[in-house]
Amino acid sequence: MKPSLLRRAAQADVCLLLEGTFPYVRGGVSSWVNEMIRSYPELQFSIVFVGSREEDYEGAAYALPDNVVHFEAHYLYEAAPADAQPAREIPGDAEAFARSAALHDAWRNHGAADAGVLMADMVQLIGDNAPLSEEQFLRSRAAWDFIVDQYNRYCTDPSFTDYFWTVRIMHKPLWQLARVAQQLPPARVYHTVSTGYAGFLGALAHYRTGRPLLVSEHGIYTKERKIDLLQSQWIRDNRGAFERDISRISYFRELWVRFFEALGKLAYDAADDIVALYEANRQRQIADGAQASRTRSIPNGVDVDAFAPLIEKRAVRARNVVALIGRVVPIKDIKTFIRALFIASRSMPDIEGWIVGPEEEDPSYALECHALVQSLGLAKNVKFLGFRRLDEILPQVDVIALSSISEALPLVVLEGFAAGVPAITTDVGSCRQLIEGSGDEDAALGFAGSVVPIANPAAFAQAVLELLGDEPRWLAAQQAGIARVRRFYTKKQMIEQYRVLYQRLTAAPTRAGDADGRAAARGGCPVHHGAVAGTPAQSQGVN
């Protein structure tokens, strides 16, 4: 850890729980976190960063603002030190595991209403010297019997060995997070910007302290993890050719998906307020188990005054530059952008495609993208620029491209609008709302670009050619984007809405317990096999 991150404090106003984002990884979520902290100089923040392994992060990408008084980082997939003690069986607490089984059954039954109450009861059993300690899970006869029972009842994969070790790998981070929660400096409110591991930690902090928990999601974590899991190559499927049903995903893949669904439901149950970026995501949160009365939408906002001077700096359009500004990772579908540029270059030979963003998160994918550019003969058209300052890039860009297969409300599109740059996006998240407007007043402003299907290079190329090749259309799209961001998506609007939330939550009394069974003393790590499991945390917060 660099010296600039070594900050310690006994307490804070707001504790931010961040998985795989600020301050180590650049992107939309990290940029948002940085701006949020700096927007409330009157508040003291502590930050808990949760990542995969320390070696996966190349130092801090952001300097900590002055009002960050405490910082700590925890890595969930570091190699464990060798255990000097010989393995030995311990009896285990059968009653504790029975209560754990009841909790898992509630989760398995699509997040039954009593899961929150069961979790509140469970926390008294969690801890290094408690009936559901990590040692109990790893070495007790009760844990072994429970795993065998769950395998026999639910597992459709023939390998018990893979099931056994998958369960162990899944649960390792949860006990580590339970220990982190026990040692956190007190805060008046805990704020997690995702569910997942950070959301689990937020739930533990809330249950242990009785202080409010705020959950704000840029994307829907469970949806994004499901995409990752369905694409992953490391999950085993031991079924034979005649045992496989191609209409169903493998058991272990499904197990990981249910794990993150359960973590999401746990965070929602613990939260006092749950924020989505736009209405469709708020409805998705409700469908995933969030109580509707606790949900609200607060869209991202940008500092339009800071971007306004970039409009005047724009060069006369001559170069036909299309820029994809984002991380070079599969979820951004950089390859579709490259293929679209290949198609467009046949009709517009001087077109330039700039890929502006870090490549270190998924080096193998970045190499594949570079190789694709070379194989298509696009070295003169497509440039990888790495991380660059937006105020340097945007005045030189004619169109913002977003080819992602999943997004929420992408800041880069709003930033482009504020700088006078229209956008072409895939039909994901709130992109259609940003391009075409939502509601009569918004829609009357006009289209700020185009929306195309996911993973369709030909459609993307056609939209690029139509926008760049029609000057009146481009100018109308530019004006629509500028008007939309200034009317509906300003940083001032966003900051004020979060200020109201922070003021209410930090002033709330510590809750010793309430009617729905959520108690101040609760928190900890459930043991669940048929319902949940986990995956490395590096990718959290989709930026």
Coordinates of C-alpha atoms in Angstrom, one line a residue, residues 30-223:
S30 CA -14.6 5.0 -9.4
S31 CA -14.9 8.5 -10.9
W32 CA -18.4 8.8 -9.3
V33 CA -17.0 7.8 -5.9
N34 CA -14.2 10.3 -6.2
E35 CA -16.6 13.1 -7.1
M36 CA -19.1 12.1 -4.3
I37 CA -16.5 12.3 -1.6
R38 CA -15.2 15.7 -2.8
S39 CA -18.7 17.0 -3.0
Y40 CA -19.2 16.7 0.8
P41 CA -16.2 18.4 2.4
E42 CA -18.2 18.7 5.7
L43 CA -18.3 14.9 6.0
Q44 CA -15.5 12.6 7.1
F45 CA -15.3 9.4 5.1
S46 CA -13.7 6.0 5.8
I47 CA -13.1 3.6 2.9
V48 CA -13.0 -0.1 3.0
F49 CA -11.7 -1.6 -0.3
V50 CA -12.4 -5.2 -1.1
G51 CA -10.5 -6.8 -3.9
S52 CA -9.3 -10.2 -5.2
R53 CA -5.5 -10.3 -4.7
E54 CA -3.1 -7.4 -4.0
E55 CA -1.1 -8.3 -7.0
D56 CA -4.1 -7.7 -9.3
Y57 CA -3.9 -3.9 -8.6
E58 CA -1.1 -1.7 -9.8
G59 CA -1.2 0.9 -7.0
A60 CA -3.7 3.7 -6.5
A61 CA -5.2 5.3 -9.6
Y62 CA -6.8 8.1 -7.5
A63 CA -5.4 10.3 -4.7
L64 CA -7.6 10.1 -1.6
P65 CA -9.5 13.4 -1.0
D66 CA -8.6 15.3 2.2
N67 CA -11.9 14.3 3.9
V68 CA -11.0 10.6 3.7
V69 CA -9.8 10.0 7.3
H70 CA -9.5 6.2 7.2
F71 CA -8.6 3.7 4.5
E72 CA -8.1 -0.1 4.6
A73 CA -7.9 -2.8 1.9
H74 CA -8.8 -6.4 2.1
Y75 CA -8.0 -9.1 -0.5
L76 CA -10.3 -12.1 -0.5
Y77 CA -8.3 -14.6 -2.6
E78 CA -4.8 -14.3 -1.2
A79 CA -3.1 -17.6 -0.6
A80 CA -3.8 -18.7 3.0
P81 CA -0.7 -19.3 5.2
A82 CA 0.1 -22.9 5.9
D83 CA -1.7 -24.3 8.9
A84 CA 0.9 -25.5 11.4
Q85 CA -1.7 -27.5 13.3
P86 CA -2.5 -31.0 12.2
A87 CA -6.0 -31.5 10.8
R88 CA -8.4 -32.8 13.5
E89 CA -12.1 -33.5 13.6
I90 CA -14.3 -31.5 16.0
P91 CA -17.9 -32.4 16.8
G92 CA -19.6 -29.2 15.7
D93 CA -22.9 -27.7 16.8
A94 CA -25.7 -29.6 15.1
E95 CA -28.3 -27.0 16.2
A96 CA -26.3 -24.1 14.7
F97 CA -26.1 -26.0 11.4
A98 CA -29.8 -26.7 11.5
R99 CA -30.5 -23.0 11.8
S100 CA -28.2 -22.4 9.0
A101 CA -30.1 -24.9 6.9
A102 CA -33.3 -23.1 7.6
L103 CA -31.8 -19.9 6.3
H104 CA -30.6 -21.5 3.1
D105 CA -34.0 -23.1 2.5
A106 CA -35.5 -19.6 2.8
W107 CA -33.1 -18.2 0.3
R108 CA -33.7 -21.2 -2.0
N109 CA -37.4 -20.5 -1.9
H110 CA -36.8 -17.3 -3.9
G111 CA -35.9 -15.1 -0.8
A112 CA -38.7 -15.9 1.5
A113 CA -39.8 -13.1 3.7
D114 CA -38.4 -14.7 6.9
A115 CA -34.9 -14.8 5.6
G116 CA -34.0 -11.4 7.2
V117 CA -35.3 -12.6 10.6
L118 CA -33.4 -15.9 10.3
M119 CA -30.2 -13.9 9.4
A120 CA -30.7 -11.7 12.5
D121 CA -30.9 -14.8 14.6
M122 CA -27.9 -16.3 13.0
V123 CA -25.4 -13.6 13.8
Q124 CA -25.1 -14.5 17.4
L125 CA -23.7 -17.8 16.2
I126 CA -21.0 -16.2 14.0
G127 CA -17.4 -15.5 15.0
D128 CA -14.0 -17.2 15.5
N129 CA -15.1 -18.7 18.8
A130 CA -18.7 -19.2 18.0
P131 CA -20.7 -22.3 16.9
L132 CA -20.5 -21.3 13.2
S133 CA -16.8 -20.4 13.2
E134 CA -14.6 -21.0 10.1
E135 CA -12.9 -23.8 12.0
Q136 CA -16.3 -25.4 12.6
F137 CA -17.1 -25.2 8.9
L138 CA -13.7 -26.7 7.8
R139 CA -13.3 -29.4 10.5
S140 CA -16.5 -30.3 12.2
R141 CA -18.5 -33.5 11.7
A142 CA -21.7 -31.4 11.6
A143 CA -20.4 -29.4 8.6
W144 CA -19.4 -32.6 6.8
D145 CA -22.8 -34.1 7.4
F146 CA -24.4 -30.9 6.2
I147 CA -22.4 -30.8 3.0
V148 CA -23.1 -34.5 2.2
D149 CA -26.8 -33.9 2.8
Q150 CA -26.9 -30.9 0.5
Y151 CA -25.0 -32.8 -2.2
N152 CA -27.4 -35.7 -2.0
R153 CA -30.5 -33.5 -2.0
Y154 CA -29.6 -30.9 -4.6
C155 CA -26.5 -31.4 -6.6
T156 CA -26.9 -32.7 -10.2
D157 CA -23.2 -32.8 -11.0
P158 CA -21.8 -36.3 -10.4
S159 CA -18.5 -35.1 -8.8
F160 CA -18.7 -34.9 -5.0
T161 CA -15.1 -33.9 -4.9
D162 CA -15.7 -30.8 -7.0
Y163 CA -18.8 -30.0 -5.0
F164 CA -16.9 -30.2 -1.7
W165 CA -14.1 -27.9 -2.8
T166 CA -16.4 -25.5 -4.6
V167 CA -18.4 -25.1 -1.4
R168 CA -15.2 -24.4 0.5
I169 CA -13.9 -21.9 -2.0
M170 CA -17.3 -20.1 -2.1
H171 CA -17.4 -19.6 1.6
K172 CA -13.8 -18.6 2.4
P173 CA -14.3 -14.8 1.7
L174 CA -17.4 -14.7 3.9
W175 CA -15.7 -15.5 7.1
Q176 CA -12.9 -13.1 6.2
L177 CA -15.5 -10.3 5.7
A178 CA -17.1 -11.2 9.0
R179 CA -13.8 -10.6 10.7
V180 CA -13.4 -7.3 8.8
A181 CA -16.8 -6.2 10.0
Q182 CA -15.9 -6.9 13.7
Q183 CA -12.9 -4.5 13.4
L184 CA -14.4 -1.6 11.4
P185 CA -14.1 1.9 12.9
P186 CA -17.6 3.1 13.8
A187 CA -19.5 5.2 11.3
R188 CA -22.8 7.0 11.4
V189 CA -23.9 5.4 8.1
Y190 CA -22.5 2.6 6.0
H191 CA -22.7 3.1 2.2
T192 CA -22.0 0.3 -0.3
V193 CA -22.0 1.0 -4.0
S194 CA -22.9 -2.6 -4.9
T195 CA -24.3 -5.7 -3.4
G196 CA -22.0 -8.7 -3.7
Y197 CA -19.1 -8.9 -1.2
A198 CA -19.2 -5.2 -0.4
G199 CA -23.0 -5.5 0.1
F200 CA -22.5 -8.5 2.4
L201 CA -19.9 -6.5 4.4
G202 CA -22.4 -3.6 4.6
A203 CA -25.1 -5.9 5.9
L204 CA -22.7 -7.2 8.6
A205 CA -21.7 -3.7 9.7
H206 CA -25.4 -2.7 9.9
Y207 CA -26.4 -5.7 11.9
R208 CA -23.4 -5.4 14.3
T209 CA -23.8 -1.7 15.0
G210 CA -27.4 -0.8 14.4
R211 CA -26.4 2.0 12.1
P212 CA -28.1 2.6 8.8
L213 CA -27.0 1.0 5.5
L214 CA -27.3 2.7 2.2
V215 CA -27.1 0.6 -1.0
S216 CA -26.6 2.4 -4.3
E217 CA -26.0 0.4 -7.4
H218 CA -24.7 1.7 -10.7
G219 CA -25.4 -1.6 -12.4
I220 CA -27.3 -4.5 -11.0
Y221 CA -24.6 -6.6 -9.4
T222 CA -26.3 -9.9 -9.7
K223 CA -27.1 -9.4 -13.3

